[in-house]
PDB file of C-alpha atoms in Angstrom:
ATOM      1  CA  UNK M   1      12.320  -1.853   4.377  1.00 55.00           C
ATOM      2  CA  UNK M   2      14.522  -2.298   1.166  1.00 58.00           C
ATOM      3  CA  UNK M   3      12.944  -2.052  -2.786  1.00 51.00           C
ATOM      4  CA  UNK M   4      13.811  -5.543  -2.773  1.00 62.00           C
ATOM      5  CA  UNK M   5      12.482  -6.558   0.676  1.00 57.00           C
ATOM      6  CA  UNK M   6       9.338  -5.048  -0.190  1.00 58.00           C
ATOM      7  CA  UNK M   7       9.178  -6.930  -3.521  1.00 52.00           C
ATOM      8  CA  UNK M   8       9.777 -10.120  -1.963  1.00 60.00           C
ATOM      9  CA  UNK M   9       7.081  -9.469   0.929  1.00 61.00           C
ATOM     10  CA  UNK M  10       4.559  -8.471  -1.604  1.00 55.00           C
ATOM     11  CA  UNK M  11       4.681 -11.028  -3.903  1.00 55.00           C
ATOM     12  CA  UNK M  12       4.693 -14.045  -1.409  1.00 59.00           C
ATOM     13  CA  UNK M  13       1.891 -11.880   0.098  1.00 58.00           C
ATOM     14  CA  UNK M  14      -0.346 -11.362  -2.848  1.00 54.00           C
ATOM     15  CA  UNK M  15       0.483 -15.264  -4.352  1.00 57.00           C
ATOM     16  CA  UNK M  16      -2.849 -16.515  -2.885  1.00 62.00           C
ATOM     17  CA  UNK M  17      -5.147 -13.404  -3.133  1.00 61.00           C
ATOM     18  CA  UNK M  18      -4.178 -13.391  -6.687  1.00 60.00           C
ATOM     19  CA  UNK M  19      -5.177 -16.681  -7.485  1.00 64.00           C
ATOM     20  CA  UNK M  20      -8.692 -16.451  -6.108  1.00 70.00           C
ATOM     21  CA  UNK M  21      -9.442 -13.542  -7.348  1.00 65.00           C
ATOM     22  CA  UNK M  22      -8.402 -14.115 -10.981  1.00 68.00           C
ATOM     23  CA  UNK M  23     -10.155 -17.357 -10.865  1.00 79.00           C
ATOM     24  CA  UNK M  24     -13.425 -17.381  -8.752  1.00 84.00           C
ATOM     25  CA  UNK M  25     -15.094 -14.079  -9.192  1.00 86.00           C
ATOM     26  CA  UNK M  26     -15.176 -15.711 -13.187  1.00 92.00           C
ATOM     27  CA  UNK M  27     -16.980 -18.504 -12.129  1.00 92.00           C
ATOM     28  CA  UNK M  28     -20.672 -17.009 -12.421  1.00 94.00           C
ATOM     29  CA  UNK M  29     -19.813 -15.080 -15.528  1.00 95.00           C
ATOM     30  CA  UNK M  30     -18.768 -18.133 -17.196  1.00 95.00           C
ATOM     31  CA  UNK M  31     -21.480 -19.759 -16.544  1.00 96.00           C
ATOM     32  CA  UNK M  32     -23.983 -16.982 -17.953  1.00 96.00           C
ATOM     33  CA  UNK M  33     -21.362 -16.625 -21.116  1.00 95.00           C
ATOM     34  CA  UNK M  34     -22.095 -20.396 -21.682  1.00 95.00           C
ATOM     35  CA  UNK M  35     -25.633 -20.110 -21.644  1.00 95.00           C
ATOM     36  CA  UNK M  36     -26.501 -16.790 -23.618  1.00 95.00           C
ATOM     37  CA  UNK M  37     -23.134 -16.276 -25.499  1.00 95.00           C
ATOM     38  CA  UNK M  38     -23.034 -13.361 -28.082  1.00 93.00           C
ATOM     39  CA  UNK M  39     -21.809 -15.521 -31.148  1.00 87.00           C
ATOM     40  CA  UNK M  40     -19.938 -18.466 -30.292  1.00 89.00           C
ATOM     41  CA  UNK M  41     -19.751 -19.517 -26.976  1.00 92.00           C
ATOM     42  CA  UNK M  42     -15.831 -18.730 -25.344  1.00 92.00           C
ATOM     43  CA  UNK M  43     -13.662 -21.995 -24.949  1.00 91.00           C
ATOM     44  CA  UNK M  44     -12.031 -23.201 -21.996  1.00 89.00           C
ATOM     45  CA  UNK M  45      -8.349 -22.815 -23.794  1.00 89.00           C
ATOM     46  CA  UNK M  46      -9.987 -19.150 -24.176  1.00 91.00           C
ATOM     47  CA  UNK M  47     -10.532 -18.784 -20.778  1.00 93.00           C
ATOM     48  CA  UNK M  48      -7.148 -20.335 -19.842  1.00 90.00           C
ATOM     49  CA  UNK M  49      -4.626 -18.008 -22.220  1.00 91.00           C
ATOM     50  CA  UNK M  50      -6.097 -15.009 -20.150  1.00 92.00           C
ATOM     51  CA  UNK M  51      -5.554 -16.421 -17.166  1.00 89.00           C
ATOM     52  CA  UNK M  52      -1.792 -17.436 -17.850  1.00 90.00           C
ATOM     53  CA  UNK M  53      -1.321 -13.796 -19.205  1.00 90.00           C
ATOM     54  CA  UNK M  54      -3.303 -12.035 -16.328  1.00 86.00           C
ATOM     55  CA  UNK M  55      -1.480 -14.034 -13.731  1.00 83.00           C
ATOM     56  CA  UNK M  56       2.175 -13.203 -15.265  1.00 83.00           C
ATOM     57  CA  UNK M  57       1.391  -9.442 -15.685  1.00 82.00           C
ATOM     58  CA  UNK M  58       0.879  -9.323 -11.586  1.00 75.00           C
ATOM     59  CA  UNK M  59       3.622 -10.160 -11.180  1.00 72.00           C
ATOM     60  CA  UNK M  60       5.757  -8.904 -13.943  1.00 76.00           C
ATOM     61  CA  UNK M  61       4.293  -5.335 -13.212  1.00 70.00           C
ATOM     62  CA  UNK M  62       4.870  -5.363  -9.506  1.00 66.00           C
ATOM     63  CA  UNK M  63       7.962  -3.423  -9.540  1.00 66.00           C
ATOM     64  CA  UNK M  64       7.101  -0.143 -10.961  1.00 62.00           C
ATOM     65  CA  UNK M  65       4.159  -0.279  -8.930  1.00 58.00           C
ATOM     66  CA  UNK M  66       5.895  -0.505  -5.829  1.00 59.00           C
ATOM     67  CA  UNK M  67       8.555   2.051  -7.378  1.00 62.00           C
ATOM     68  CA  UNK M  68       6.105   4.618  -8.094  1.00 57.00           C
ATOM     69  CA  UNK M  69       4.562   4.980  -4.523  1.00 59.00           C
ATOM     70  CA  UNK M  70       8.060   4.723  -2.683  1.00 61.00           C
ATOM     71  CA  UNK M  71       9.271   7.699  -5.036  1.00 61.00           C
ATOM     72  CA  UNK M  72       5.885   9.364  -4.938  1.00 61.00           C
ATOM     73  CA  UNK M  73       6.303   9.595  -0.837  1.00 61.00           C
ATOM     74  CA  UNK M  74      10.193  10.841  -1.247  1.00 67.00           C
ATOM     75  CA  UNK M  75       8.914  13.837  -3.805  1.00 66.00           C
ATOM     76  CA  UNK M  76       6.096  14.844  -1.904  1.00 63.00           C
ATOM     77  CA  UNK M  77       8.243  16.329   0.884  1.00 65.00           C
ATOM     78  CA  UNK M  78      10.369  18.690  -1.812  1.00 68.00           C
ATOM     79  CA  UNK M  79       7.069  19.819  -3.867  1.00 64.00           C
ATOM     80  CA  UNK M  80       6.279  23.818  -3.758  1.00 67.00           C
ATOM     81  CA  UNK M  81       2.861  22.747  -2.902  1.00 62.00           C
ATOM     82  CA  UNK M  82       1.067  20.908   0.371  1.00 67.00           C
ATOM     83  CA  UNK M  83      -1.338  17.790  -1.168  1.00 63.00           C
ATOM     84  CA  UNK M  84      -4.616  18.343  -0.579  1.00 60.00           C
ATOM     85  CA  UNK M  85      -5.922  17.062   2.703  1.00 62.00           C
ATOM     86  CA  UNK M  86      -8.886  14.691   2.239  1.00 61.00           C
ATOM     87  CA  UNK M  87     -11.129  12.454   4.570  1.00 64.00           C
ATOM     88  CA  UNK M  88     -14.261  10.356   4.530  1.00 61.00           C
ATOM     89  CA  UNK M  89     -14.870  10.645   8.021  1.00 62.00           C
ATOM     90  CA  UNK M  90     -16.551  13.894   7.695  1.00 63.00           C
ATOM     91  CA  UNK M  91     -19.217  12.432   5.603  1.00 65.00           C
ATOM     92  CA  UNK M  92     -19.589   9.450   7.655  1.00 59.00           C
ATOM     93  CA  UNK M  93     -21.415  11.801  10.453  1.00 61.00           C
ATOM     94  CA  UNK M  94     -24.044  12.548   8.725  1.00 63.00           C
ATOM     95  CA  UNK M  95     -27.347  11.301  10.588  1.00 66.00           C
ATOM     96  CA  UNK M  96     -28.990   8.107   9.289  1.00 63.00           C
ATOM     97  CA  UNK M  97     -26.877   7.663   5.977  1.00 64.00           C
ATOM     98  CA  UNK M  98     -23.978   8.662   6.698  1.00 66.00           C
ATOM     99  CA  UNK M  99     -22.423   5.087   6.927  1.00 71.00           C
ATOM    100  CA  UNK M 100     -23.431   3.848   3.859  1.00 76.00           C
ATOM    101  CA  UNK M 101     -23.254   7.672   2.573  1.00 79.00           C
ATOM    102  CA  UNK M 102     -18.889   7.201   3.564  1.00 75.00           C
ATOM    103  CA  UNK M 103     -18.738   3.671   1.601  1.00 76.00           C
ATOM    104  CA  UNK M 104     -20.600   4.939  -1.265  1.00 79.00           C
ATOM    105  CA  UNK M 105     -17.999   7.966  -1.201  1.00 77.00           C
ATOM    106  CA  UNK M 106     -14.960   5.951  -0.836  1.00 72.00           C
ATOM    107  CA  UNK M 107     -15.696   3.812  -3.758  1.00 75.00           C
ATOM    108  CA  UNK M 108     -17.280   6.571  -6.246  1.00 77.00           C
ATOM    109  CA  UNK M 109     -14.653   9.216  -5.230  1.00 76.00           C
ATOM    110  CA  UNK M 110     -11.025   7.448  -6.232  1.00 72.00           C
ATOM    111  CA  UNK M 111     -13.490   5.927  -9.052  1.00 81.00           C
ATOM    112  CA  UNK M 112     -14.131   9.368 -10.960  1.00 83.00           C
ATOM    113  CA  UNK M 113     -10.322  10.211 -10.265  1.00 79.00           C
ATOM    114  CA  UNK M 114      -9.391   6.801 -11.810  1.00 81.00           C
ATOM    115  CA  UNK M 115     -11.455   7.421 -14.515  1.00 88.00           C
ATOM    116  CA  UNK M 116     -10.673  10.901 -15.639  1.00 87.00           C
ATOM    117  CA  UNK M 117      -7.280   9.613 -15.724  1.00 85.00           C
ATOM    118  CA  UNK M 118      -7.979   6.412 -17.492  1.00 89.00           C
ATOM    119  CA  UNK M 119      -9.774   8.157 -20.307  1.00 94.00           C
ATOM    120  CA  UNK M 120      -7.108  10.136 -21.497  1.00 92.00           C
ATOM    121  CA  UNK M 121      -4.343   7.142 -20.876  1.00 89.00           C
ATOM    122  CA  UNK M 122      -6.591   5.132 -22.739  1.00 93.00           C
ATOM    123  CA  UNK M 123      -6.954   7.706 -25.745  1.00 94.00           C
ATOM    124  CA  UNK M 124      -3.297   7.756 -26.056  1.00 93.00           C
ATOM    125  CA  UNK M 125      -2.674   4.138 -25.867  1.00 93.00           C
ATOM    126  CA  UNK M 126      -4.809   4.014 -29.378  1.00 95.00           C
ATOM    127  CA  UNK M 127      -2.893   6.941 -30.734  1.00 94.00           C
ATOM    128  CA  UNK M 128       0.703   6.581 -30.067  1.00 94.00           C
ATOM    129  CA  UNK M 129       2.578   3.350 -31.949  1.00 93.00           C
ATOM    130  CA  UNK M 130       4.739   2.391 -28.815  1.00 93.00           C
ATOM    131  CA  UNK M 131       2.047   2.246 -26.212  1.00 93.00           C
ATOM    132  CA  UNK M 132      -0.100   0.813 -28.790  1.00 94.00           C
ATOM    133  CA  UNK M 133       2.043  -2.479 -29.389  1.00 93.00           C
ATOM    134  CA  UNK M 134       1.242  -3.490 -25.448  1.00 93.00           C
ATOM    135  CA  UNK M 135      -1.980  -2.138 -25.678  1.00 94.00           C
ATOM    136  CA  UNK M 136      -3.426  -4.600 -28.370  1.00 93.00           C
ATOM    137  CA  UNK M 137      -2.904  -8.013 -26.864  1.00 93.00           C
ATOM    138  CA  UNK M 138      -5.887  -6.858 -24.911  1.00 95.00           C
ATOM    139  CA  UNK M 139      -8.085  -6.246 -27.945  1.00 95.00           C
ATOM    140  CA  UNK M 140      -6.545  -9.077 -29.970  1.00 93.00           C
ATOM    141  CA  UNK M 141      -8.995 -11.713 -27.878  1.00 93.00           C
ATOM    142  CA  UNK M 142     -10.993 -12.615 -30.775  1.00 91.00           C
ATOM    143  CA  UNK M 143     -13.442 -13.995 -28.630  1.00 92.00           C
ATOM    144  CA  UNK M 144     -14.047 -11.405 -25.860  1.00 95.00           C
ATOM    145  CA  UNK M 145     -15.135 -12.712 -22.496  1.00 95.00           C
ATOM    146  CA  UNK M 146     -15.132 -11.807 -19.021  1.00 95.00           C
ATOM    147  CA  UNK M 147     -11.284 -12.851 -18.620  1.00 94.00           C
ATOM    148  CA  UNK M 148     -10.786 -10.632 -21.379  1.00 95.00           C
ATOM    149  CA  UNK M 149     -10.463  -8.102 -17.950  1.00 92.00           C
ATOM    150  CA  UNK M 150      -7.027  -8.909 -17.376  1.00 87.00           C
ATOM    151  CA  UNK M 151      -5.547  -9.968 -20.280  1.00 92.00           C
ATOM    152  CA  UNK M 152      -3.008  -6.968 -20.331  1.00 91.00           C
ATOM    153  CA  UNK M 153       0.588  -6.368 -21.285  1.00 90.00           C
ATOM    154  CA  UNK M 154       2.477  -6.050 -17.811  1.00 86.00           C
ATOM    155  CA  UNK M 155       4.492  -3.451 -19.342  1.00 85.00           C
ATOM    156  CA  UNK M 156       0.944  -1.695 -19.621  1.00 85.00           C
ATOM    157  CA  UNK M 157      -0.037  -2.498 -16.726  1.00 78.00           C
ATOM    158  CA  UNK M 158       3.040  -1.103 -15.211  1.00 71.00           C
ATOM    159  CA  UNK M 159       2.660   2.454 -16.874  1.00 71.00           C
ATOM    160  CA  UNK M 160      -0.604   3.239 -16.130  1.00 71.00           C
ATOM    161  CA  UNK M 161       0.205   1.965 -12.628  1.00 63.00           C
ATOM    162  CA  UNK M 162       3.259   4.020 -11.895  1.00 60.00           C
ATOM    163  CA  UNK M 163       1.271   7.489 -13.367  1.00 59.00           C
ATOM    164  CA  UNK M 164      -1.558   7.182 -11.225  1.00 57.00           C
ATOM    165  CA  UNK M 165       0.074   6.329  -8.236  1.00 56.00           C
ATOM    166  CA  UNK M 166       2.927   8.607  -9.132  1.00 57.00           C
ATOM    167  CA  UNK M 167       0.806  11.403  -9.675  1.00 59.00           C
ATOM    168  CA  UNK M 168      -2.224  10.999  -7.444  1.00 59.00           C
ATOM    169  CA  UNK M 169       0.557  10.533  -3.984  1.00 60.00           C
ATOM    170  CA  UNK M 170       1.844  14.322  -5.150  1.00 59.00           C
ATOM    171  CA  UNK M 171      -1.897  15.781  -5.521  1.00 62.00           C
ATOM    172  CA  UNK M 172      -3.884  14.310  -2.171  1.00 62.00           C
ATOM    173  CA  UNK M 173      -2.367  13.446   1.301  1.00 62.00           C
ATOM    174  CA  UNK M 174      -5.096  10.874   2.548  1.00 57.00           C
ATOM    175  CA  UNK M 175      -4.807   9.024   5.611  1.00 56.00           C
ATOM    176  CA  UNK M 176      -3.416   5.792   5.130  1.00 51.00           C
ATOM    177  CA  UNK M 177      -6.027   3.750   7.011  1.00 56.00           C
ATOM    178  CA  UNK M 178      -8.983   5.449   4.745  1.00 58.00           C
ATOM    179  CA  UNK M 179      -6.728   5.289   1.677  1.00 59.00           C
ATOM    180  CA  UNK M 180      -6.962   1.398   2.169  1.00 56.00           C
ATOM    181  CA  UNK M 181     -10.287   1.246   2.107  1.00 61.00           C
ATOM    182  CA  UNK M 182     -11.022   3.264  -0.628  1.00 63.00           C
ATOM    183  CA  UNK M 183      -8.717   1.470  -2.745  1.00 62.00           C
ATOM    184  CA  UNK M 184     -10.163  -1.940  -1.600  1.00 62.00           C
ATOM    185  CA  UNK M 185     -13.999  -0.805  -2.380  1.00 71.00           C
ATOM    186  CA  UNK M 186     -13.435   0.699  -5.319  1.00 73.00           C
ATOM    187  CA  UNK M 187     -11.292  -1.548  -6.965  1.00 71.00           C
ATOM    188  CA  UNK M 188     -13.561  -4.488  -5.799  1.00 76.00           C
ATOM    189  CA  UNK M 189     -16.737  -2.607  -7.515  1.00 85.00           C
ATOM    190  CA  UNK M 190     -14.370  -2.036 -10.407  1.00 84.00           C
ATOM    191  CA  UNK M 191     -12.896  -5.534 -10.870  1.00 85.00           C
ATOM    192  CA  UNK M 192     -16.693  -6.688 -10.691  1.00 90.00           C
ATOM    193  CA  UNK M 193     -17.876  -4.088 -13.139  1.00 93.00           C
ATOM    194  CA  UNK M 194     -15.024  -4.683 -15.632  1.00 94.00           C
ATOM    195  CA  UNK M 195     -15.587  -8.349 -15.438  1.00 94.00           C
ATOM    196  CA  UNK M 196     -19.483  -7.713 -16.625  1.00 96.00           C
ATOM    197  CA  UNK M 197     -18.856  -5.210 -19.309  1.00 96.00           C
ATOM    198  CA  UNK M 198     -15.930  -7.914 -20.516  1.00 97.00           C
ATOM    199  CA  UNK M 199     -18.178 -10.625 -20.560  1.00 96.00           C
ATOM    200  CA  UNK M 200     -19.945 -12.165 -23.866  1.00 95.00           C
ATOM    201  CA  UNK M 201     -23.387 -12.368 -22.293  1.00 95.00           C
ATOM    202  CA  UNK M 202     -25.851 -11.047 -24.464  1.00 95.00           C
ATOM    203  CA  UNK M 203     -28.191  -8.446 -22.443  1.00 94.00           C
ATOM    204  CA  UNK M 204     -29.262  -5.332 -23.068  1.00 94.00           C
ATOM    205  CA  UNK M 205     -29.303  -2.232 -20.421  1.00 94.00           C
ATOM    206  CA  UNK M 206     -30.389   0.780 -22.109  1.00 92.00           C
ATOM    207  CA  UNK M 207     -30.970   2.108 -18.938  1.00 93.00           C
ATOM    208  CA  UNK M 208     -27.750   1.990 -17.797  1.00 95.00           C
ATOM    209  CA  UNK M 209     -25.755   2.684 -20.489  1.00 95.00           C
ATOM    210  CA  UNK M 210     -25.309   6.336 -19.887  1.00 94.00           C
ATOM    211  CA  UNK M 211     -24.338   5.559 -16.370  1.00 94.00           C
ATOM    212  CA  UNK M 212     -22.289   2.896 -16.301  1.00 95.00           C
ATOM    213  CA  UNK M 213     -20.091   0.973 -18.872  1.00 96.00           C
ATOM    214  CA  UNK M 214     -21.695  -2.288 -19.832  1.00 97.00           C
ATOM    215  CA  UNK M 215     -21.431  -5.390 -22.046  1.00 96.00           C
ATOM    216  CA  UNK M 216     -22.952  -3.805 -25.071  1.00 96.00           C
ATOM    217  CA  UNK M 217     -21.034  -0.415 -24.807  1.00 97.00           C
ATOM    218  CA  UNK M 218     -17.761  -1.876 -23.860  1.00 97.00           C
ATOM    219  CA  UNK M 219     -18.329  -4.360 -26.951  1.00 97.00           C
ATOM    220  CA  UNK M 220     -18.275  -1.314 -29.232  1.00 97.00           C
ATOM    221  CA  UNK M 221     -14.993  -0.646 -27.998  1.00 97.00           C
ATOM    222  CA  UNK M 222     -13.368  -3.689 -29.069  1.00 96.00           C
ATOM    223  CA  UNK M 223     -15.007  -3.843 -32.342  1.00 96.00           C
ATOM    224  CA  UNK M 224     -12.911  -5.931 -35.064  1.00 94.00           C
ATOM    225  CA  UNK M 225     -15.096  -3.700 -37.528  1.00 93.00           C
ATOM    226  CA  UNK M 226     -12.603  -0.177 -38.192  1.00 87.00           C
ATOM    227  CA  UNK M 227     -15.921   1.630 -38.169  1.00 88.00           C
ATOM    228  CA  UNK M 228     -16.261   1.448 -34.529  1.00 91.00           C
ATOM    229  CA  UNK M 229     -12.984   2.301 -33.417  1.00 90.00           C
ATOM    230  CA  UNK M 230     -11.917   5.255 -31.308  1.00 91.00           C
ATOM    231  CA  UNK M 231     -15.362   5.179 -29.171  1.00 96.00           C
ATOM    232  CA  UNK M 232     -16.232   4.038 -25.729  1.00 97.00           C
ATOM    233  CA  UNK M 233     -13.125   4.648 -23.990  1.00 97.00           C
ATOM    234  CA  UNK M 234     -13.694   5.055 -20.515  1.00 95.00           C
ATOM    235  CA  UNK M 235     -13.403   2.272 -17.362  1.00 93.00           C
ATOM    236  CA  UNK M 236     -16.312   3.023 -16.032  1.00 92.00           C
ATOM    237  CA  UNK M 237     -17.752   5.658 -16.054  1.00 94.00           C
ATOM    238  CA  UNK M 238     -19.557   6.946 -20.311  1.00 96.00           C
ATOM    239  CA  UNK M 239     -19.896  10.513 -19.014  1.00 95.00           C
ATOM    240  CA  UNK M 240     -16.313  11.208 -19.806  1.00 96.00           C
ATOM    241  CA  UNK M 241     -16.825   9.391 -23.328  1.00 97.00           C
ATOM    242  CA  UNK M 242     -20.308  11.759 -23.646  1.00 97.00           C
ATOM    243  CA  UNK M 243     -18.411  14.928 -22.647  1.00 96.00           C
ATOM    244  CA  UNK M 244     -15.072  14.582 -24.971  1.00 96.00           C
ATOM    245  CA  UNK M 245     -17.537  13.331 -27.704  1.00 96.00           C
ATOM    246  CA  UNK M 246     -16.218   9.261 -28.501  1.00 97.00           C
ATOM    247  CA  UNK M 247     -19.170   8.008 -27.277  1.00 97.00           C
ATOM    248  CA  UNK M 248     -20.814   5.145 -28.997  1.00 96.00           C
ATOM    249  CA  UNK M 249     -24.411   4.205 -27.686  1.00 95.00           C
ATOM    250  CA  UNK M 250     -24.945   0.580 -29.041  1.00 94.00           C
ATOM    251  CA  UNK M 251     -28.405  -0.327 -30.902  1.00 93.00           C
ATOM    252  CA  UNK M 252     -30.753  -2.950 -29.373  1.00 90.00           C
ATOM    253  CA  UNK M 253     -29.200  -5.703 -31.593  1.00 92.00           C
ATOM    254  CA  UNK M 254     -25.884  -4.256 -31.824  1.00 95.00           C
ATOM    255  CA  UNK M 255     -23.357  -7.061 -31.023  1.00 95.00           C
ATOM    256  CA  UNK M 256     -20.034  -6.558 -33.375  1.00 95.00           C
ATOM    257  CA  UNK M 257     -17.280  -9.136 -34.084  1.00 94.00           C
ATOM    258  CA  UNK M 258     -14.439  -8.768 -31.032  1.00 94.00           C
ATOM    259  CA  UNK M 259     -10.350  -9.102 -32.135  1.00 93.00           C
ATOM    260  CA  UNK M 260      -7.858  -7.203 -34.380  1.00 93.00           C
ATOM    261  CA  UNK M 261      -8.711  -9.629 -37.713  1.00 89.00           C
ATOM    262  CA  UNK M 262      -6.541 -11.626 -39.635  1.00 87.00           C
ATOM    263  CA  UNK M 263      -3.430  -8.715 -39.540  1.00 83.00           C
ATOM    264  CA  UNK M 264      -2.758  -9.328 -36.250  1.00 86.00           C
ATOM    265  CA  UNK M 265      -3.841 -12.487 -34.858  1.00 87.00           C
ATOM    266  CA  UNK M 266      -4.127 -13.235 -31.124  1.00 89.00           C
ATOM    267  CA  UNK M 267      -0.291 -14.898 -29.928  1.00 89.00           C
ATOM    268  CA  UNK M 268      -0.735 -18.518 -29.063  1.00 87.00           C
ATOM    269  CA  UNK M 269       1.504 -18.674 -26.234  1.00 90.00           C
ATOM    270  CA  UNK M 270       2.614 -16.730 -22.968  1.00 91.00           C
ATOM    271  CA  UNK M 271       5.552 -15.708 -24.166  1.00 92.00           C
ATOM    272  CA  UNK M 272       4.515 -14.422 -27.728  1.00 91.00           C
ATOM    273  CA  UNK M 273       2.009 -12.209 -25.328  1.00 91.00           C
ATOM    274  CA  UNK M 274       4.480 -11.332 -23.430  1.00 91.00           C
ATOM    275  CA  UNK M 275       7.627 -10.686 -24.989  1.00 91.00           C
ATOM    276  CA  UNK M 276       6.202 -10.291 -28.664  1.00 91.00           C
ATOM    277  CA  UNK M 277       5.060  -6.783 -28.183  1.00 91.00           C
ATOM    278  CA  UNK M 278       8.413  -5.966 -26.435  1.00 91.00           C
ATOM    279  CA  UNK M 279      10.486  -7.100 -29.971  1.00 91.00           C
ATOM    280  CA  UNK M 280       8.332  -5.129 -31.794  1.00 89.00           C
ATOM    281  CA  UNK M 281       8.790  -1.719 -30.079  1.00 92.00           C
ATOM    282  CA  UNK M 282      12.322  -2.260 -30.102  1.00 92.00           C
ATOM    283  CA  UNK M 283      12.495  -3.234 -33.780  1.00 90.00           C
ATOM    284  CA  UNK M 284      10.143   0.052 -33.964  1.00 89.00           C
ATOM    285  CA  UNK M 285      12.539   2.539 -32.047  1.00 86.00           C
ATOM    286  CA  UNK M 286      15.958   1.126 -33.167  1.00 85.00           C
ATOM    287  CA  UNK M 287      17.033   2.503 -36.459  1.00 76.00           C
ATOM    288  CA  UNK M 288      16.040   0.861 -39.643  1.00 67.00           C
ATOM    289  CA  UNK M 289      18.715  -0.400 -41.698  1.00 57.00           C
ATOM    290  CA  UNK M 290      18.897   0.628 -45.143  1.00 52.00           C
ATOM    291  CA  UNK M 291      19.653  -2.039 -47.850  1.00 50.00           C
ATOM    292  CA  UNK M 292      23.179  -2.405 -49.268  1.00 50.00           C
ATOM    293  CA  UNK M 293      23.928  -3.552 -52.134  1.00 53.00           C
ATOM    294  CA  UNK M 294      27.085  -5.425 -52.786  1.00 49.00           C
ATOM    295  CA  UNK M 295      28.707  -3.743 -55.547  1.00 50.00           C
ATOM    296  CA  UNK M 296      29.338  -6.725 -58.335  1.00 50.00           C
ATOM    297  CA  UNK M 297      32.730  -8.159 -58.899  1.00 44.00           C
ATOM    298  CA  UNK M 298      34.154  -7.495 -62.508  1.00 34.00           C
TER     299      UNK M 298
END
């Protein structure tokens, strides 16, 4: 099957799957965000710019992802190295537990990989200008909610796609059967995970914060205040935010102001989100001119 064959079979096939899952895994969150907001409750035209923006960057990031695993499988066979051979199965026979032992694997395993990765991709998308101009129309949601999960930059979206694919298909040869499922359970604990910690519910976990990222320490994160930024990086998972040292543990009442402030307001349509940041990297890479002056006539 053709690039383009496979981009046209994918898309038609992931139209409907997209749909419901951007729209009614929100649907209990909302609720809760409407009941014990932190602040100001989000509003429905909230809710509905994410949306827009999370439902173009599927498809608008499709490509490279497709790209990245086609090329990933045609490098593989010219590498000076064999990829790591991995199964589940193995710990699957274990007596009693394995079962639930194998499902626990296959979602915590690609989780810490993701992770690890994500930390690091996420570091630099704070640091360096250019991946920083796609990277805040996520953090420009001045009212921070659980759709706040997808509102990313498909050109985003597509990089951080394309490496880990890339680069995980030349590091592990897993069977494509248990790959399938470990990318469907751990991305379904993710999306439901990253749609808590987004959320503007107001609860406290204390006990969980170490463990896993929630509402509280992901709020730190997207702090409008300058004091809190550059903590609480990681997707899931605060031990990798503990060990490199940008962890942030949030105080009982600790609830800071979401957005980017008044410099650089959230865009009010899907095409300022879309194609605004892409203007601005260009008009940051091309050249600047320098003023001339027209020498006076005498």
């Amino acid at each position: 099957m053709t690039f383009t064959q496979t981009l046209m079979s994918s898309s038609r096939e992931m139209f409907p799957d997209v749909v419901i899952f951007s729209l009614v895994p929100l649907i209990p969150f909302i609720i809760a965000e409407q009941i014990w907001p932190v602040g100001k409750a989000p509003r429905f035209r909230d809710y509905g710019m994410n949306l827009l923006i999370s439902l173009s960057t599927a498809y608008l990031s499709l490509p490279l992802g497709i790209a990245a695993g086609l090329w990933s499988a045609q490098v593989r066979h010219v590498l000076p190295w064999k990829p790591f051979s991995f199964t589940f199965h193995s710990i699957g026979t274990v007596p009693a537990v394995g079962p639930a032992l194998e499902i626990l694997a296959m979602i915590f395993v690609p989780l810490v990989l993701h992770d690890l990765w994500f930390y690091w991709s996420h570091r630099l998308e704070h640091r360096i200008p250019v991946l920083w101009a796609f990277h805040r129309i996520h953090h420009s949601d001045e009212r921070m909610n659980t759709s706040t999960w997808a509102r990313d930059h498909f050109l985003q979206n597509s990089w951080r796609a394309f490496f880990s694919i890339f680069t995980l298909g030349l590091i592990v040869d897993l069977d494509l059967a248990e790959a399938g499922k470990a990318a469907l359970y751990s991305n379904l604990f993710l999306m439901a995970l990253s749609l808590f910690y987004h959320s503007a519910i107001r609860v406290r976990l204390p006990w969980l914060d170490r463990i896993l990222v929630t509402p509280q320490v992901h709020r730190i994160h997207h702090a409008v205040d300058a004091g809190y930024h550059n903590k609480n990086f990681s997707d899931a998972l605060p031990i990798f935010d503990i060990v490199f040292g940008t962890y942030h543990r949030p105080a009982r009442d600790e609830f800071p102001g979401t957005g980017l402030g008044p410099e650089f307001p959230a865009p009010r349509s899907l095409w300022a989100a879309q194609f605004g940041p892409v203007g601005a990297v260009v008009r940051m890479l091309l050249p600047q001119r320098r003023n001339r002056r027209v020498p006076a006539s005498s």
